Amino acid sequence: MRVPLSWLREYVDLPAVTAHEIADRLTAAGLKLEAVTSYGHDVKNVVVGEVLAIEELQGFKKPIRHCRVEVGEAAPREIVCGATNFAVGDRVPVVLPGGVLPGGFEVGARKTYGRMSEGMICSERELGLSDEHDGIMVLAKSTPVGSDVVELLGLRDDVIEMEITPDIGYALSVRGVAREAATAFGSAFLDPADVSPPAESVPSYPASIADPTACDRFVLREIHGFDPAAPSPLWMRMRLSRAGVRPVSLAVDVTNYVMLELGQPLHAFDAARLDGGIVVRRAEPGETLETLDHVVRELDPEDILITDRSGVISMAGTMGGLHTEISDTSADIVIEAAHFSAGGVARMSRRHNLVSEASKRFERGVDRELPLYASWRAARLLAELGGGTIQPGVTHAEVEVEPVRVSIPSGYPGRVAGTSYDRETVIRRLEQVGCAVEAGEAAPADGIAAKLAVAGDDMLTVAPPSWRPDLTDPNDLAEEVIRLEGYQNLPSILPAAPAGAGLTEGQRLRRRVGRALAASGYVEVLSYPFVGEQDFDHLQLPADDDRRRAVRLANPLSEDEPLMRTTLLPGLLKTLVRNVGRGFGDVALFETGLVYRPSPGAPTAAPVLGVDRRPDGRELASIESALPAQPLRVGAVLTGEFERSGWWGGGRAGGWADAVEAARVVAGAAGVVLDVRADRHGPWHPGRCAALYAGDVLVGHAGELHPRVAEAYGLPPRTSAMEVELTRLERLLPGPAQAPSVSSYPIATQDVALVVDAATPVAAVESALREGAGGLLESIRLFDVYAGAQVGEGRKSLAYSLRFRAPDRTLTVEETTAARDAAVALAAMRTGARLRGV
């Protein structure tokens, strides 16, 4: 909404402040400022001149005139001009040498077309008044010669432009902004809608409302004998242009002017093209309308229409029909002002992708009481400026609407703001908005107001004004009190943390896992949760793999990725490829996020429910059944050197063992010891894939990616990955973390080397040693693996370091030896292990 400051000052007695100061006050009141634009402040030395003589210059391709112009100086000025729409005796605006036009364009005396030109005769566009440039601007004959055109035409002005949010539709008018400015400055407000239409009981053009849900007030007035050739006055065209509306013709300009002034959209019909009485109704099947933009529109049964006997003549509150528009021959006019359904107009506007200045106002809520006054204001302007006669009578079709009344505890606005507003302040601010406030004695026993009241509150019954249809509940009223008291005056108070609140165990686990992986050298990334069928193909997943069953998005961001991910690996691998492609060959990444696994037989889409009531149990169950399972997982990928090389020596390339170790780090953060077993599971290499178990629960996989997967994604060979389901680990949490007891007694170390078959899993040997060693074992570490002639073909040697410690004593050699022997014995029984060298 663009509001010229000169227009605003007509309706509010503002002090001597600048446009920026006014904009600051309006911003503090909750209106969003877009810009402040100045007009005419750089214009100078433009005066009114009278054309004394005109000489037509010959020999040029276009008309050129040499004019003598009286400008109130000692001698007339000689000016060369190319326009032909003025004559001797006309009064015209003249820029004298040294003068400046809008945009900083300086005018001087110069020789042109063989004659000296001492200035310039101006058009409206050159003066910044409008886009009109067909000819010179001709002023009234009574305009004093030599007078300052800037002051005469009001060229100097400032325009405040604001973005109007949907909840303050009343501010889409000079009337609404002026009311806010009056409140902000504590100044008097002159309501432009305070006009007195004649009390007429005789109807004008016949009209009726067939659908009360579409329209509850419809007003018509008639003007006869209107001169369609009458021009719009300059002041009106200036205001329309600066408000962002292009002047068209007097009839159209008047309706636009009143709409901008009062906020009530109007429409003018050519009375000669109307056929019978007007009816406001919904569309019927198969109806169409050619609108003013020359588009034939197929109408929807929910569209709100204005019709006569010939059919549809207008889309209510949005755009008129071409058949009944005002033309160059329209002498009789019917002015329509109405109050249409805000939701109905909004849906119709979006349905037809047709947004107009009228629809923007109707969908935000228009003052229901305005149609009578706005139509009278427009009729008077048309009669005064266009020479027409207002016909006696007015058509006023109306549907009774129950007035809105809202109960609010007097202390509620202060509680919302976190401060204290006394009862008188609340009443005063609500009355400034335009509300009628009645004081009550006590809170009612039920209702919204009763739930908001506290001891000591008395109740206020508030009737919002007709121009504020957005005020419908106590929160709306509280917001009005708070914004008028000043958002800048609200105290900055941190809310008290409620007792017992904090992170859940699952949230703590997620943070521990992230810190542990970061400390192990991995960098966290965040990927989009969208994948495509090509990702499953690149992972070499079989056609019947459950991970190919994915949720499809109804409106995907990319047609190449229309599915929700069922595994974290595609996003991690794409991020890894991007880093490798940019020269970072040694990369270790991890991500924590949800995957989406639909259940077999689940509906493909959730039902769409209405918003008029709370869903019942059956409907909630239908929604739940359509939702996929959403477990939380953590994944990691690595390639290149995991331990960097340098002057200190050679590094170490990352491999499947690092991926398994990353899974152990994750499990360690959950207080779980993983059982690592060999497995064949895509997209991992069938000989370098580990299934990760916590007890009997499968929690994930780790290992080296299959070579075909690395090739499909463009990854380096031997790239490794890990994926663990944190949701399953969370179920195994032993409870809140307990600080371990630390023994002050010395540690005892026993090393043992066991020879086993080459196919025996290391994890099985370690598990047997751990269990056999008993409670004195503090830790176990594999420090060497050997395969060669000394242990025999098809055999390998595993060397472990066992650390023993007791919490209450120093262990003896006999005790540690016995524990070691028990561990070796159980390993021998389970895996066939034997001590090396025995």
CSV table of C-alpha atoms in Angstrom, one decimal, residues 296-496:
chain,number,residue,atom,x,y,z
A,296,VAL,CA,-12.8,-16.4,-21.2
A,297,ARG,CA,-12.9,-18.2,-17.8
A,298,GLU,CA,-14.7,-21.4,-17.0
A,299,LEU,CA,-16.5,-20.9,-13.7
A,300,ASP,CA,-16.5,-23.2,-10.7
A,301,PRO,CA,-19.6,-24.0,-8.8
A,302,GLU,CA,-18.0,-22.3,-5.7
A,303,ASP,CA,-17.4,-19.0,-7.6
A,304,ILE,CA,-19.3,-15.9,-6.4
A,305,LEU,CA,-20.9,-14.1,-9.3
A,306,ILE,CA,-22.9,-11.0,-10.1
A,307,THR,CA,-25.5,-11.9,-12.7
A,308,ASP,CA,-28.5,-10.5,-14.6
A,309,ARG,CA,-31.0,-12.0,-17.1
A,310,SER,CA,-28.3,-12.3,-19.7
A,311,GLY,CA,-26.1,-14.4,-17.4
A,312,VAL,CA,-22.8,-13.7,-15.6
A,313,ILE,CA,-21.7,-10.1,-15.7
A,314,SER,CA,-18.9,-10.1,-13.0
A,315,MET,CA,-16.8,-12.2,-10.8
A,316,ALA,CA,-17.7,-10.7,-7.4
A,317,GLY,CA,-14.9,-8.8,-5.7
A,318,THR,CA,-12.4,-9.9,-8.3
A,319,MET,CA,-12.9,-8.6,-11.8
A,320,GLY,CA,-15.8,-7.4,-13.9
A,321,GLY,CA,-17.1,-8.8,-17.2
A,322,LEU,CA,-16.2,-7.3,-20.5
A,323,HIS,CA,-19.8,-7.1,-21.7
A,324,THR,CA,-20.9,-4.5,-19.1
A,325,GLU,CA,-17.7,-2.4,-18.8
A,326,ILE,CA,-17.8,1.4,-19.0
A,327,SER,CA,-17.1,2.5,-22.6
A,328,ASP,CA,-16.6,5.8,-24.4
A,329,THR,CA,-20.4,6.0,-24.9
A,330,SER,CA,-21.5,5.1,-21.4
A,331,ALA,CA,-23.8,7.9,-20.2
A,332,ASP,CA,-25.8,6.0,-17.5
A,333,ILE,CA,-23.8,4.2,-14.8
A,334,VAL,CA,-24.7,1.8,-12.0
A,335,ILE,CA,-22.3,1.9,-9.1
A,336,GLU,CA,-22.0,-1.3,-7.1
A,337,ALA,CA,-20.6,-1.6,-3.5
A,338,ALA,CA,-20.9,-4.9,-1.6
A,339,HIS,CA,-19.6,-7.0,1.2
A,340,PHE,CA,-18.6,-10.4,-0.1
A,341,SER,CA,-17.4,-13.5,1.7
A,342,ALA,CA,-13.7,-13.1,2.4
A,343,GLY,CA,-12.9,-16.8,2.1
A,344,GLY,CA,-15.1,-17.2,-1.0
A,345,VAL,CA,-13.3,-14.3,-2.8
A,346,ALA,CA,-9.9,-15.6,-1.7
A,347,ARG,CA,-10.5,-19.1,-3.0
A,348,MET,CA,-12.0,-17.8,-6.3
A,349,SER,CA,-9.0,-15.5,-6.9
A,350,ARG,CA,-6.6,-18.4,-6.4
A,351,ARG,CA,-8.6,-20.8,-8.4
A,352,HIS,CA,-8.5,-18.6,-11.4
A,353,ASN,CA,-5.0,-17.2,-10.7
A,354,LEU,CA,-6.6,-13.8,-10.8
A,355,VAL,CA,-5.4,-11.3,-8.1
A,356,SER,CA,-6.8,-7.8,-8.3
A,357,GLU,CA,-6.7,-4.8,-6.0
A,358,ALA,CA,-10.3,-5.6,-5.1
A,359,SER,CA,-9.7,-9.2,-4.3
A,360,LYS,CA,-6.7,-8.3,-2.1
A,361,ARG,CA,-9.0,-6.2,0.0
A,362,PHE,CA,-12.0,-8.5,0.1
A,363,GLU,CA,-9.9,-11.6,1.1
A,364,ARG,CA,-8.4,-9.6,4.1
A,365,GLY,CA,-11.7,-8.3,5.3
A,366,VAL,CA,-13.6,-5.2,4.3
A,367,ASP,CA,-15.7,-2.9,6.5
A,368,ARG,CA,-19.2,-4.3,6.3
A,369,GLU,CA,-20.7,-0.8,7.0
A,370,LEU,CA,-18.9,0.9,4.1
A,371,PRO,CA,-21.0,0.1,1.0
A,372,LEU,CA,-23.6,2.7,1.6
A,373,TYR,CA,-21.1,5.5,2.3
A,374,ALA,CA,-18.5,4.5,-0.3
A,375,SER,CA,-21.1,4.3,-3.1
A,376,TRP,CA,-22.5,7.7,-2.2
A,377,ARG,CA,-19.0,9.2,-2.1
A,378,ALA,CA,-18.3,7.7,-5.6
A,379,ALA,CA,-21.6,8.9,-7.0
A,380,ARG,CA,-21.0,12.4,-5.8
A,381,LEU,CA,-17.6,12.5,-7.4
A,382,LEU,CA,-18.9,11.2,-10.7
A,383,ALA,CA,-21.7,13.7,-10.7
A,384,GLU,CA,-19.4,16.6,-9.8
A,385,LEU,CA,-16.6,15.7,-12.2
A,386,GLY,CA,-18.5,14.1,-15.0
A,387,GLY,CA,-21.6,16.2,-15.1
A,388,GLY,CA,-24.0,13.4,-14.3
A,389,THR,CA,-27.1,13.4,-12.1
A,390,ILE,CA,-27.5,11.1,-9.1
A,391,GLN,CA,-30.8,9.3,-9.4
A,392,PRO,CA,-33.0,9.3,-6.3
A,393,GLY,CA,-33.1,6.0,-4.3
A,394,VAL,CA,-30.6,3.3,-3.4
A,395,THR,CA,-30.8,-0.5,-3.7
A,396,HIS,CA,-29.7,-2.0,-0.4
A,397,ALA,CA,-30.0,-5.8,-0.3
A,398,GLU,CA,-28.9,-7.1,3.2
A,399,VAL,CA,-28.6,-10.3,5.2
A,400,GLU,CA,-28.7,-9.9,8.9
A,401,VAL,CA,-25.3,-10.8,10.6
A,402,GLU,CA,-24.9,-11.4,14.3
A,403,PRO,CA,-22.6,-8.8,15.7
A,404,VAL,CA,-19.3,-10.1,17.2
A,405,ARG,CA,-18.8,-9.8,21.0
A,406,VAL,CA,-15.6,-11.0,22.7
A,407,SER,CA,-15.2,-11.4,26.5
A,408,ILE,CA,-11.7,-10.8,27.8
A,409,PRO,CA,-10.3,-10.7,31.4
A,410,SER,CA,-8.9,-7.2,32.0
A,411,GLY,CA,-5.5,-8.6,33.1
A,412,TYR,CA,-5.1,-11.0,30.2
A,413,PRO,CA,-3.1,-8.6,27.8
A,414,GLY,CA,-0.6,-8.0,30.6
A,415,ARG,CA,-0.1,-11.7,31.2
A,416,VAL,CA,0.5,-12.3,27.5
A,417,ALA,CA,3.0,-9.5,27.4
A,418,GLY,CA,4.8,-10.4,30.6
A,419,THR,CA,4.1,-7.0,32.1
A,420,SER,CA,1.3,-5.2,33.8
A,421,TYR,CA,-1.4,-3.1,32.2
A,422,ASP,CA,-4.0,-1.6,34.4
A,423,ARG,CA,-7.7,-1.9,33.6
A,424,GLU,CA,-8.0,1.7,32.4
A,425,THR,CA,-5.1,1.3,30.0
A,426,VAL,CA,-6.7,-1.8,28.5
A,427,ILE,CA,-10.0,-0.1,28.0
A,428,ARG,CA,-8.4,3.0,26.6
A,429,ARG,CA,-6.4,1.2,24.0
A,430,LEU,CA,-9.3,-1.0,22.9
A,431,GLU,CA,-11.4,2.1,22.5
A,432,GLN,CA,-8.6,3.7,20.4
A,433,VAL,CA,-8.9,0.8,18.0
A,434,GLY,CA,-12.6,1.5,17.7
A,435,CYS,CA,-14.0,-1.2,20.0
A,436,ALA,CA,-17.0,-0.6,22.3
A,437,VAL,CA,-16.1,-1.9,25.7
A,438,GLU,CA,-18.5,-2.8,28.5
A,439,ALA,CA,-17.2,-3.6,32.0
A,440,GLY,CA,-18.5,-6.8,33.7
A,441,GLU,CA,-18.4,-7.9,37.3
A,442,ALA,CA,-16.8,-11.4,37.3
A,443,ALA,CA,-15.6,-14.1,34.9
A,444,PRO,CA,-18.2,-16.4,33.4
A,445,ALA,CA,-18.3,-20.0,34.6
A,446,ASP,CA,-17.4,-21.4,31.2
A,447,GLY,CA,-16.0,-20.4,27.8
A,448,ILE,CA,-12.6,-19.3,26.5
A,449,ALA,CA,-12.6,-16.1,28.7
A,450,ALA,CA,-13.2,-18.2,31.8
A,451,LYS,CA,-10.1,-20.3,31.1
A,452,LEU,CA,-8.0,-17.2,30.7
A,453,ALA,CA,-9.2,-15.4,33.8
A,454,VAL,CA,-7.4,-15.4,37.1
A,455,ALA,CA,-8.3,-14.2,40.6
A,456,GLY,CA,-8.8,-10.4,40.7
A,457,ASP,CA,-9.7,-10.1,37.0
A,458,ASP,CA,-12.9,-8.5,36.0
A,459,MET,CA,-14.4,-9.2,32.6
A,460,LEU,CA,-14.6,-6.8,29.7
A,461,THR,CA,-17.2,-7.4,26.9
A,462,VAL,CA,-15.8,-6.0,23.7
A,463,ALA,CA,-17.6,-5.2,20.4
A,464,PRO,CA,-15.0,-4.9,17.7
A,465,PRO,CA,-15.6,-2.1,15.1
A,466,SER,CA,-16.9,-3.1,11.6
A,467,TRP,CA,-13.5,-2.3,10.0
A,468,ARG,CA,-11.7,-4.8,12.1
A,469,PRO,CA,-13.2,-8.3,11.2
A,470,ASP,CA,-9.9,-9.8,12.3
A,471,LEU,CA,-10.7,-9.2,16.0
A,472,THR,CA,-12.5,-12.4,17.0
A,473,ASP,CA,-11.0,-13.7,20.2
A,474,PRO,CA,-9.2,-12.5,23.4
A,475,ASN,CA,-5.7,-13.0,21.9
A,476,ASP,CA,-6.5,-10.6,19.0
A,477,LEU,CA,-7.6,-8.0,21.6
A,478,ALA,CA,-4.5,-8.6,23.7
A,479,GLU,CA,-2.3,-8.0,20.7
A,480,GLU,CA,-4.0,-4.6,20.0
A,481,VAL,CA,-3.3,-3.5,23.6
A,482,ILE,CA,0.3,-4.6,23.4
A,483,ARG,CA,1.2,-3.1,20.1
A,484,LEU,CA,-0.4,0.3,20.9
A,485,GLU,CA,1.4,0.3,24.3
A,486,GLY,CA,4.6,-0.3,22.3
A,487,TYR,CA,6.5,-3.5,21.6
A,488,GLN,CA,9.7,-1.6,22.5
A,489,ASN,CA,8.4,-1.2,26.0
A,490,LEU,CA,8.0,-4.9,26.7
A,491,PRO,CA,10.5,-6.2,29.2
A,492,SER,CA,13.1,-8.7,28.2
A,493,ILE,CA,12.6,-11.6,30.6
A,494,LEU,CA,13.9,-15.2,30.2
A,495,PRO,CA,11.3,-17.7,30.9
A,496,ALA,CA,11.9,-20.0,34.0
